[in-house]
PDB file of C-alpha atoms and ligand atoms in Angstrom:
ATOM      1  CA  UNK A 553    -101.310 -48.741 109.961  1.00  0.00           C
ATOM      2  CA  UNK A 554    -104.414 -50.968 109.367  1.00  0.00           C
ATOM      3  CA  UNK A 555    -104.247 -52.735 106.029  1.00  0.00           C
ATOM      4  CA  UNK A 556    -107.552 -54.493 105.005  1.00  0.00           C
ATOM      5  CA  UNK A 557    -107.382 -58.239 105.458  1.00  0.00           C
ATOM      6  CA  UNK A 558    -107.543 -60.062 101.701  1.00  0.00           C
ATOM      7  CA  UNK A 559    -108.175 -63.874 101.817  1.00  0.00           C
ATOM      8  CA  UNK A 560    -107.479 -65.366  98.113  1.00  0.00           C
ATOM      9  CA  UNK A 561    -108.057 -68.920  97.190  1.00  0.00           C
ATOM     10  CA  UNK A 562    -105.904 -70.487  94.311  1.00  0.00           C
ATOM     11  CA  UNK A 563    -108.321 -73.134  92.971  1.00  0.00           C
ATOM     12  CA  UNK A 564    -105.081 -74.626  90.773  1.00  0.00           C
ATOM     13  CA  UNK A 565    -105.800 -76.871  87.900  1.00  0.00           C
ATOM     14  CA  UNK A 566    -109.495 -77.863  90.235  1.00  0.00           C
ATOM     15  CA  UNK A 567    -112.920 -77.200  89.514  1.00  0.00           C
ATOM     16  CA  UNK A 568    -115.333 -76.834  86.184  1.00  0.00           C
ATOM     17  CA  UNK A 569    -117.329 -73.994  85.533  1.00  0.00           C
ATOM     18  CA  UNK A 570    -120.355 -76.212  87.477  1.00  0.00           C
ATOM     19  CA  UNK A 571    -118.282 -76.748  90.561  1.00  0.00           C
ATOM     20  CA  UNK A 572    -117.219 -73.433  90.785  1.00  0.00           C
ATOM     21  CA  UNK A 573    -119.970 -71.324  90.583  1.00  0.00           C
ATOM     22  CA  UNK A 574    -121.301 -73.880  93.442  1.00  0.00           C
ATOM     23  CA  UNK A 575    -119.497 -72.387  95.475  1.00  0.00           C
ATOM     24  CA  UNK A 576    -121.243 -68.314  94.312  1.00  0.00           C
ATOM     25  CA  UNK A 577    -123.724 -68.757  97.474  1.00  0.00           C
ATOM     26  CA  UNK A 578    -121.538 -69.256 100.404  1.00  0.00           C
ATOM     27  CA  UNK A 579    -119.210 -66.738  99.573  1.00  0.00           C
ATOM     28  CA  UNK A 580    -121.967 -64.271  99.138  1.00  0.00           C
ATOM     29  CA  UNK A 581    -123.210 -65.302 102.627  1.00  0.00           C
ATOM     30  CA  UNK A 582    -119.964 -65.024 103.883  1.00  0.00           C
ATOM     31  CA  UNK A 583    -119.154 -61.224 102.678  1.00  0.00           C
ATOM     32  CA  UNK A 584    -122.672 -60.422 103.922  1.00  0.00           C
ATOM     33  CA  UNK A 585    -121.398 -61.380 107.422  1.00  0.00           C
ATOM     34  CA  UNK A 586    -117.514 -60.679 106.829  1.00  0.00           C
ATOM     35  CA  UNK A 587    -117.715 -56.550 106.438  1.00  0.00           C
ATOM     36  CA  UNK A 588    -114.111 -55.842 107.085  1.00  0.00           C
ATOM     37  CA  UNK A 589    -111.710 -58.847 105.242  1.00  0.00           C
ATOM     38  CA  UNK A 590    -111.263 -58.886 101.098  1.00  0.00           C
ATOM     39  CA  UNK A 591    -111.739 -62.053  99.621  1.00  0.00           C
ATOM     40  CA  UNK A 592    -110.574 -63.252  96.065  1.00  0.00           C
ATOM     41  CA  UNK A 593    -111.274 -66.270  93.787  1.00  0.00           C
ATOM     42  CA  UNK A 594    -108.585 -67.435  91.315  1.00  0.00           C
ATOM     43  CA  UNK A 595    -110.027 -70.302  89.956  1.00  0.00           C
ATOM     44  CA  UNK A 596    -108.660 -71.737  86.330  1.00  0.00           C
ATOM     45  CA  UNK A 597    -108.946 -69.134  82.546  1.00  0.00           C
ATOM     46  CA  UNK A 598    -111.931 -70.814  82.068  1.00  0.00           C
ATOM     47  CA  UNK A 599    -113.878 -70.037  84.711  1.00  0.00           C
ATOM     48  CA  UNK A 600    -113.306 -66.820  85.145  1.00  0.00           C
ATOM     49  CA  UNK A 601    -116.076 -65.155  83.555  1.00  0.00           C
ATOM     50  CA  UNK A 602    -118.846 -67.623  84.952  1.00  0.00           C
ATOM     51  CA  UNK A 603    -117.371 -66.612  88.447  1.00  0.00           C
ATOM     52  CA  UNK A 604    -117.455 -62.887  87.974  1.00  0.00           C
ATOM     53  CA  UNK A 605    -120.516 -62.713  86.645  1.00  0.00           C
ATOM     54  CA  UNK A 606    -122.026 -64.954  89.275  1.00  0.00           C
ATOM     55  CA  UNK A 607    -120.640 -62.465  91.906  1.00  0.00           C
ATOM     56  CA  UNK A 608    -121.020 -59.361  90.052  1.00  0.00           C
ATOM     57  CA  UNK A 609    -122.763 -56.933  92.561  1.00  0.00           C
ATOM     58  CA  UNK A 610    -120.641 -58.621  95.255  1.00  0.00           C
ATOM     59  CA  UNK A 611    -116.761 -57.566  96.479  1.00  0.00           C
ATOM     60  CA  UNK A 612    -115.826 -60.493  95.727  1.00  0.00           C
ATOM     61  CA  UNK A 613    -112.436 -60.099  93.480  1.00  0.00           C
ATOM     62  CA  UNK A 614    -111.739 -62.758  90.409  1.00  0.00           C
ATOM     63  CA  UNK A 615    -108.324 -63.102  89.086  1.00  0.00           C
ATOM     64  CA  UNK A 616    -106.577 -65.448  86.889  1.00  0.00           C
ATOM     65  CA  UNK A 617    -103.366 -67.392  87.978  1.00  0.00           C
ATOM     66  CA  UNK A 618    -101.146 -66.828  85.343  1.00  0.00           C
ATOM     67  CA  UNK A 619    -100.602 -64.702  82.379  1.00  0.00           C
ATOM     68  CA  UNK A 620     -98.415 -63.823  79.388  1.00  0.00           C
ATOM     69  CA  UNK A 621     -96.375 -60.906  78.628  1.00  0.00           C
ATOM     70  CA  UNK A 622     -97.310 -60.126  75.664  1.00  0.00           C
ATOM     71  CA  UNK A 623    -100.463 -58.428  74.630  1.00  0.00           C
ATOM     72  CA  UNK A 624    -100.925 -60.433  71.658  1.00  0.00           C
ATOM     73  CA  UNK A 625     -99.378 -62.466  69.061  1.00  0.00           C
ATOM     74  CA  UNK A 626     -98.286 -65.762  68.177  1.00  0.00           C
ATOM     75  CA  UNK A 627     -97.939 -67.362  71.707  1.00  0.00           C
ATOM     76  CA  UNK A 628     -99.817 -70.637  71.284  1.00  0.00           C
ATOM     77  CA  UNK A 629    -101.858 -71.713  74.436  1.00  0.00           C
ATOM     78  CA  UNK A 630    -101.381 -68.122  76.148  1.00  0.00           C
ATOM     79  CA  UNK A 631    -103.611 -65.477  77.622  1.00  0.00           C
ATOM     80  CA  UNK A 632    -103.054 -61.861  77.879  1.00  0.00           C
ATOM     81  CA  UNK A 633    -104.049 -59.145  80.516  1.00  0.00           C
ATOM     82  CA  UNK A 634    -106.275 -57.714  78.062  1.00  0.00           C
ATOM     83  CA  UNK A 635    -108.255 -61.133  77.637  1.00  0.00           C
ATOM     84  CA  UNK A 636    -108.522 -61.296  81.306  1.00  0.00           C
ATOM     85  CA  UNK A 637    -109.677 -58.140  82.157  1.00  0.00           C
ATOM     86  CA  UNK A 638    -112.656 -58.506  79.184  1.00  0.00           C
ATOM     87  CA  UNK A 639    -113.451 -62.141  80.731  1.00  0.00           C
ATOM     88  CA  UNK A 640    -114.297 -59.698  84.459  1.00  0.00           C
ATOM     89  CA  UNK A 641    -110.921 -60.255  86.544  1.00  0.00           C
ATOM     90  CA  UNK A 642    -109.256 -57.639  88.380  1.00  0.00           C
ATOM     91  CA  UNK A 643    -106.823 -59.761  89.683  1.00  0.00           C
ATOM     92  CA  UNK A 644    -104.201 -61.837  88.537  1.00  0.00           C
ATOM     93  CA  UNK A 645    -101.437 -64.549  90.497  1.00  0.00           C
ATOM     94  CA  UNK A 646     -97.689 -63.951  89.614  1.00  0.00           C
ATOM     95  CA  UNK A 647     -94.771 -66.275  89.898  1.00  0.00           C
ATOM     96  CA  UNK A 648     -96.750 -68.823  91.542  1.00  0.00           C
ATOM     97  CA  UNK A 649     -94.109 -71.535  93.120  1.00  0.00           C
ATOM     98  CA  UNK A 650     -95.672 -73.868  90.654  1.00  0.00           C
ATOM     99  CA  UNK A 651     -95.053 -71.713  87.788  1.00  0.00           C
ATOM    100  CA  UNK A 652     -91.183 -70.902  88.978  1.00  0.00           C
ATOM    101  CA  UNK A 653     -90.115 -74.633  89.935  1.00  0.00           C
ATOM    102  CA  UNK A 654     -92.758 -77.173  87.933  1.00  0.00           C
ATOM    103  CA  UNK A 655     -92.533 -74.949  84.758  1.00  0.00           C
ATOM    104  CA  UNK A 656     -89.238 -73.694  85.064  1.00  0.00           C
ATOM    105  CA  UNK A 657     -90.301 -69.695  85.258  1.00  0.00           C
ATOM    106  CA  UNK A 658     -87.553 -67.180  85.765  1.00  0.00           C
ATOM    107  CA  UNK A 659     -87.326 -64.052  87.779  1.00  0.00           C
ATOM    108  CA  UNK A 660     -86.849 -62.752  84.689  1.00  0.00           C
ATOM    109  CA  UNK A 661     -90.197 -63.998  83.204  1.00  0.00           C
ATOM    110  CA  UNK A 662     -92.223 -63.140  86.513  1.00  0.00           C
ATOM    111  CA  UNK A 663     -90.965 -59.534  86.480  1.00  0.00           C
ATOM    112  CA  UNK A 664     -92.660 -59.546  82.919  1.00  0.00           C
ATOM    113  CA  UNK A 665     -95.487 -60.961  83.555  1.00  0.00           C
ATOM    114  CA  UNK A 666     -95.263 -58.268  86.779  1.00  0.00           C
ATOM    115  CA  UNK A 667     -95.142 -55.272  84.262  1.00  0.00           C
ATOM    116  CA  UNK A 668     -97.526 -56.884  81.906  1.00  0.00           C
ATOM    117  CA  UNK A 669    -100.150 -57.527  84.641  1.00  0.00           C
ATOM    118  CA  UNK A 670     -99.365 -53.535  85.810  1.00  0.00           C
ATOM    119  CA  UNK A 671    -100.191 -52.279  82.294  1.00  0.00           C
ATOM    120  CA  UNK A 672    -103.036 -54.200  81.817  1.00  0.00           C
ATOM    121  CA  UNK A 673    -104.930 -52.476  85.019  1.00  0.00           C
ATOM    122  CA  UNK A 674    -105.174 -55.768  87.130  1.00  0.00           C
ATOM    123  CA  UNK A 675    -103.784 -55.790  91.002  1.00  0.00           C
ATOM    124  CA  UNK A 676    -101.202 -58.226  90.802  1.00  0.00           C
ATOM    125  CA  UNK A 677    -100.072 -60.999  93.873  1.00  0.00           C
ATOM    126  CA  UNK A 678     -96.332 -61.376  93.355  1.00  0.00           C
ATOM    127  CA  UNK A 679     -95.251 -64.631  94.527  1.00  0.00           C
ATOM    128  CA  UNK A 680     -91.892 -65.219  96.382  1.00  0.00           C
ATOM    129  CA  UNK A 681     -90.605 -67.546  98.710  1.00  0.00           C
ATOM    130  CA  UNK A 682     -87.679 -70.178  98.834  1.00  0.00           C
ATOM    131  CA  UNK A 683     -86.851 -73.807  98.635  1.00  0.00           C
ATOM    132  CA  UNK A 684     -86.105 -76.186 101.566  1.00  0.00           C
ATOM    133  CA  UNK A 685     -82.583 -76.171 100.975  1.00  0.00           C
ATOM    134  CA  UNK A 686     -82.250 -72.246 100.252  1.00  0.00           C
ATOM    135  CA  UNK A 687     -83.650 -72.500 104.285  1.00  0.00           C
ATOM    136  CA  UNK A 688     -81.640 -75.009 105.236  1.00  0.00           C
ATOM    137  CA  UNK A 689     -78.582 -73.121 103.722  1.00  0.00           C
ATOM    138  CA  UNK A 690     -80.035 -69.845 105.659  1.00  0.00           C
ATOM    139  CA  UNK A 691     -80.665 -68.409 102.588  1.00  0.00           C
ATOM    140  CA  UNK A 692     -84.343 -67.764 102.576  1.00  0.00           C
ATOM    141  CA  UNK A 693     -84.008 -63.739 103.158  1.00  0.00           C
ATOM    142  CA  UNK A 694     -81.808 -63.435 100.321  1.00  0.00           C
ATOM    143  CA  UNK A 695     -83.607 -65.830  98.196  1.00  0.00           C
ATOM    144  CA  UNK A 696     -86.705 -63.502  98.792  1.00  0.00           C
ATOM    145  CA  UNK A 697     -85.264 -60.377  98.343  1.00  0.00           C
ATOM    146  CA  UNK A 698     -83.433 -61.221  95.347  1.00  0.00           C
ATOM    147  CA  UNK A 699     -87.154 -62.579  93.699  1.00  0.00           C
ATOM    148  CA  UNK A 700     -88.566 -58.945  94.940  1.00  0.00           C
ATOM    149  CA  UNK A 701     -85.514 -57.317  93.312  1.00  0.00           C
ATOM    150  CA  UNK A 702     -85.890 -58.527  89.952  1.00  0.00           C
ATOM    151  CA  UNK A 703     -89.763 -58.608  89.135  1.00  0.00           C
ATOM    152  CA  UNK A 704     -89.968 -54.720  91.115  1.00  0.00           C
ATOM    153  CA  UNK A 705     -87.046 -53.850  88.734  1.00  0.00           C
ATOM    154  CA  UNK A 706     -88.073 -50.737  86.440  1.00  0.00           C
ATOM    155  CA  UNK A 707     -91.802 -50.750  88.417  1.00  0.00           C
ATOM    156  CA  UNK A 708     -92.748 -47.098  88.770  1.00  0.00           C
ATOM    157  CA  UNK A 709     -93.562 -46.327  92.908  1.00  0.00           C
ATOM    158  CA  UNK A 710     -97.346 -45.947  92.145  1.00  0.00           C
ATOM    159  CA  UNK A 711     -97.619 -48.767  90.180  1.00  0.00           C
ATOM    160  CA  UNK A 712     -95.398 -50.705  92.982  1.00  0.00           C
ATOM    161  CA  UNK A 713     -98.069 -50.000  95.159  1.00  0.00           C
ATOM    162  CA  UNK A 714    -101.101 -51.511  93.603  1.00  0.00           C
ATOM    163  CA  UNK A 715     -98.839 -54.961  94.271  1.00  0.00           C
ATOM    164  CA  UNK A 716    -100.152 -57.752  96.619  1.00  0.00           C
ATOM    165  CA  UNK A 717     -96.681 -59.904  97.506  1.00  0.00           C
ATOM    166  CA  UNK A 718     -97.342 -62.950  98.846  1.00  0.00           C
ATOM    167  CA  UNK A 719     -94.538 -65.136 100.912  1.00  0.00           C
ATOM    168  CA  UNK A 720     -95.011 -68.791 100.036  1.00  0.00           C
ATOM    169  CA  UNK A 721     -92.362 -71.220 101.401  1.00  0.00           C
ATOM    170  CA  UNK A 722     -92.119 -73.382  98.889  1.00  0.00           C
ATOM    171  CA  UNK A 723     -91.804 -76.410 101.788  1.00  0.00           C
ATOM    172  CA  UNK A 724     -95.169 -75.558 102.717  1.00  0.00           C
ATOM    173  CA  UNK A 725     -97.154 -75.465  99.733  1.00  0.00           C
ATOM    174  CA  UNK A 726     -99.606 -78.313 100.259  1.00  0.00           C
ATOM    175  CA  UNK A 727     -97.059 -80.168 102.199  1.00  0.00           C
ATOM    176  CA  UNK A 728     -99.438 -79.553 105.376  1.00  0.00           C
ATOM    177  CA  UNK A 729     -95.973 -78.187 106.984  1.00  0.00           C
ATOM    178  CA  UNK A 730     -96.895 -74.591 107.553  1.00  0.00           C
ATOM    179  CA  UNK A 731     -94.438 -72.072 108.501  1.00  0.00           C
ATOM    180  CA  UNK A 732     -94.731 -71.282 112.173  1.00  0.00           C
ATOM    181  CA  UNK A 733     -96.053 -67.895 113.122  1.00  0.00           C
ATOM    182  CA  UNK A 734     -92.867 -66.433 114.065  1.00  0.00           C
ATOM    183  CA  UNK A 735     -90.824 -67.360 110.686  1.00  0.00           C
ATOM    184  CA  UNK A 736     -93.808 -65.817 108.801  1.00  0.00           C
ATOM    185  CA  UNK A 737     -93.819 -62.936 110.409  1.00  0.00           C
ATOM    186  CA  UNK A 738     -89.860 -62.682 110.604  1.00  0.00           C
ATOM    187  CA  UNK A 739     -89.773 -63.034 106.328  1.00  0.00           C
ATOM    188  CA  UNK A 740     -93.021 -60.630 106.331  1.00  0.00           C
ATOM    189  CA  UNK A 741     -91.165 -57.441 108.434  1.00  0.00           C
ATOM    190  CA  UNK A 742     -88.171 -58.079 105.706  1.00  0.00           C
ATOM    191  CA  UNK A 743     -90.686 -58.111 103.220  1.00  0.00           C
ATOM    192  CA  UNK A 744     -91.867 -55.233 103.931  1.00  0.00           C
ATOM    193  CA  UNK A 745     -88.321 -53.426 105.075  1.00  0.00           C
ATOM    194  CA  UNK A 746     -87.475 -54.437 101.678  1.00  0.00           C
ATOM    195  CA  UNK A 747     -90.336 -52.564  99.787  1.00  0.00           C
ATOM    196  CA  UNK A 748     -89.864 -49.580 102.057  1.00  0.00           C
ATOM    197  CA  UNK A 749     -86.078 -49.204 100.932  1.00  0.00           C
ATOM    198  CA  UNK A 750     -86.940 -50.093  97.516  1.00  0.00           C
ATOM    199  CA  UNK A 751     -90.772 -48.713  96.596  1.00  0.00           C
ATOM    200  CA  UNK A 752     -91.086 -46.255  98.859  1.00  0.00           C
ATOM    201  CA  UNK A 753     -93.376 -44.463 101.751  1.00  0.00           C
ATOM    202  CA  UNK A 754     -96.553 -46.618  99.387  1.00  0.00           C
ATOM    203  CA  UNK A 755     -94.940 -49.876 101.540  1.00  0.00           C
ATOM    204  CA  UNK A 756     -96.606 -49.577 104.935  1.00  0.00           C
ATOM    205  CA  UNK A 757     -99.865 -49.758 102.869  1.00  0.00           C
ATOM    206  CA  UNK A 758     -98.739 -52.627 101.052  1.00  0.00           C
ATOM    207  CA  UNK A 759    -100.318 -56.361 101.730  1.00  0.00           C
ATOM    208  CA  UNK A 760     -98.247 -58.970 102.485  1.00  0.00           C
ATOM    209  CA  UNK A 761     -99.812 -62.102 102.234  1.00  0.00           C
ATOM    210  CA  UNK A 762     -98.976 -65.283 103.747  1.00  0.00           C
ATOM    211  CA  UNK A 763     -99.057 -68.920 101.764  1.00  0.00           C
ATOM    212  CA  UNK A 764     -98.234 -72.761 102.468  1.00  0.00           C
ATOM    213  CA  UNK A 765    -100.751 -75.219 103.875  1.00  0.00           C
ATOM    214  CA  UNK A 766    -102.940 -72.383 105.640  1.00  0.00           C
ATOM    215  CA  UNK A 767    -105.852 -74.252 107.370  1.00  0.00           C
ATOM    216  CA  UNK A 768    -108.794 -72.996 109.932  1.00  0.00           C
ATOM    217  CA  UNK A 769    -106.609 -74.785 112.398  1.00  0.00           C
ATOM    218  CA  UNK A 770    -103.352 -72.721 112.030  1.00  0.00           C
ATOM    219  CA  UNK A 771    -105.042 -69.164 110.245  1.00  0.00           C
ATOM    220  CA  UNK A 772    -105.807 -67.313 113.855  1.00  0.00           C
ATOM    221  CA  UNK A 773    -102.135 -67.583 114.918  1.00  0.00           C
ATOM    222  CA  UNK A 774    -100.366 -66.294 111.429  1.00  0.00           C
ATOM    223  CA  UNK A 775    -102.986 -63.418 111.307  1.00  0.00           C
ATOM    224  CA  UNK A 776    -102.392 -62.386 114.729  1.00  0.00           C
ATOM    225  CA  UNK A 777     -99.121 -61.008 113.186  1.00  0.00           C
ATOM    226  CA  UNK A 778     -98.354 -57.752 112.765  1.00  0.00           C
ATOM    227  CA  UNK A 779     -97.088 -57.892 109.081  1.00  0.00           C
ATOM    228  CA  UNK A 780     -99.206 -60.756 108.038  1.00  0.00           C
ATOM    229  CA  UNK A 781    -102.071 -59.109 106.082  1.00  0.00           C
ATOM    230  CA  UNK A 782    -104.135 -62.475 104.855  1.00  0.00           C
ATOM    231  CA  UNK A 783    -103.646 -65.414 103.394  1.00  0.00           C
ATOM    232  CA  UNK A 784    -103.259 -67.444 100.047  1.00  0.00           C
ATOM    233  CA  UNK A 785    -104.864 -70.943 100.137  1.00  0.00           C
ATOM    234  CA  UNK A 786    -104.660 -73.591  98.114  1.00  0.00           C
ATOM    235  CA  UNK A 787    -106.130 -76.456  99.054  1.00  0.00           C
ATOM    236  CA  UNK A 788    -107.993 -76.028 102.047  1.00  0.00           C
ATOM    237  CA  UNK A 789    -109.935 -73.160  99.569  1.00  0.00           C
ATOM    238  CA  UNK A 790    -111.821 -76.116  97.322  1.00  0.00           C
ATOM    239  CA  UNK A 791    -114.362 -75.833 100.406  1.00  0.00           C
ATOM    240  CA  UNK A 792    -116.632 -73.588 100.316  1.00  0.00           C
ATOM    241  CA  UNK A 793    -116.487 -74.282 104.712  1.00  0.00           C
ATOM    242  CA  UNK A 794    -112.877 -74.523 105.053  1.00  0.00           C
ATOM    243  CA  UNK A 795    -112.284 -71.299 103.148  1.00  0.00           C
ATOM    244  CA  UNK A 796    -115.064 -69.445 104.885  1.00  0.00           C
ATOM    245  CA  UNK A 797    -113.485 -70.665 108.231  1.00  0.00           C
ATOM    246  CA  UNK A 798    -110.177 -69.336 107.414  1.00  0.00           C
ATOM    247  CA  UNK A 799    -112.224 -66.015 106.326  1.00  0.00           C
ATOM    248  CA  UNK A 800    -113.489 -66.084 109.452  1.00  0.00           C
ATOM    249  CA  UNK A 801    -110.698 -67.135 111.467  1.00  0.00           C
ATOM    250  CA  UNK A 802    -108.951 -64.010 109.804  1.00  0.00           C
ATOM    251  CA  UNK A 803    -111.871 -61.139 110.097  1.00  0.00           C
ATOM    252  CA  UNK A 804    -111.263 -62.015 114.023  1.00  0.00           C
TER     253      UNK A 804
HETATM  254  P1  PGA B1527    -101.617 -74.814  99.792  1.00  0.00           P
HETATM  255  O1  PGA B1527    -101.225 -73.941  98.503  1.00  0.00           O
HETATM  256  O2  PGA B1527    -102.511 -73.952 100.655  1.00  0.00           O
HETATM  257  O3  PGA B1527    -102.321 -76.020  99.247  1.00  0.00           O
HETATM  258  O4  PGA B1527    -100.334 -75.151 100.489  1.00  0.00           O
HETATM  259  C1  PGA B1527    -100.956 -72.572  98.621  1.00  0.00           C
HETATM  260  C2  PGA B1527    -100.566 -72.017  97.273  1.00  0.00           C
HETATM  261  O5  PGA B1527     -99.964 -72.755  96.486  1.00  0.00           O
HETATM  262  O6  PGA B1527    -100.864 -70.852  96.945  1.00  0.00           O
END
């Protein structure tokens, strides 16, 4: 099974609507010259629409990295899946580490935000992966599979598969430790075992991304993998030449 390559870039809480639409020309060189990988942009709410109407034309995706539940209401400082769609994403991040262990989300809140991202039309990247000392315990396969558990609960198979998971160690986010090639691709096969059992035949179609400190250095090796189907990267993606390098490293 050949699953298209999709190399996303979390931008964070970085860039202005200036900075990021700076960075508009060398990803359009880049998928002029990079015909077979998917890249995405998830830069903060409030660039969103700058950045996908400075790629419009382009296959370039735009997501958000967050959103609420809800559809509407009285949820000061939220934004829906409705809002985001109207601003031009098609994408959106779920249960980012950063969301689960800086502001205390629970599985229970991702698999909303899951559903609510599903209903809302945008392709979804789920985001599991486990603590240092859930590893050190040896408890990183059931850490995972209990996060894939709860937000695929009550997710209908053909909705299931229109979701992007990606595994991101927490130990490796922007720690410059990156999990070696092997672990990756050992959590990425039970990733994907998991959604067979679970979602169905849709699973060998499924991407599985791969995210903690992912570099040009270290991208050829994890890609090389046969369940590693791109990356998610955080901080080497604020450069336009760093990014494109891991594009590149990962188009082969
Ligand atoms: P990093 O972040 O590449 O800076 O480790 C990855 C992520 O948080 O998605």
């Amino acid at each position: 099974m050949s699953r298209r390559k999709l190399i996303a870039a979390n931008w964070k809480m970085n860039k202005t609507v200036a900075e990021a639409t700076a960075f508009v020309p060398a990803l359009r060189a880049a998928v002029a010259r990079l015909a077979g990988i998917d890249l995405a942009i998830f830069p903060s709410f409030f660039c969103v629409r700058a950045l996908a109407d400075a790629l419009a034309g382009t296959s370039v995706a735009v997501g958000a990295q967050d959103l609420h539940w809800e559809p509407n209401g009285a949820f000061t400082g939220e934004v829906s899946g409705a809002m985001l769609t109207d601003a031009g994403a098609t994408m959106v991040i779920v249960g980012h580490s950063e969301r689960r262990h800086v502001m205390g989300e629970s599985d229970e809140i991702v698999a909303r935000k899951l559903a609510a991202a599903l209903r809302a039309r945008l392709a979804p990247i789920l985001c599991v992966g486990e603590l240092l000392s859930e590893r050190d315990a040896g408890n990183e396969k059931a850490v995972v599979e209990r996060q894939l558990a709860s937000a695929f609960q009550g997710v209908a198979e053909e909705m299931a598969a229109r979701v992007v998971v990606a595994y991101e160690p927490v130990w490796a986010i922007g720690t410059g430790r990156t999990a070696q090639p092997d672990d990756a691709e050992a959590m990425h096969g039970a990733v994907r075992s998991w959604l067979s059992a679970h979602v169905g035949a849709e699973a060998v179609s499924m991407r599985i991304l791969y995210g903690g400190s992912v570099n040009a250095g270290n991208a050829a090796g994890l890609i090389a993998r046969e369940n590693v189907d791109g990356f998610l990267v955080g901080g080497a993606s604020l450069d336009p030449a760093s990014f494109v390098a891991i594009a590149e490293a990962a188009s082969g």
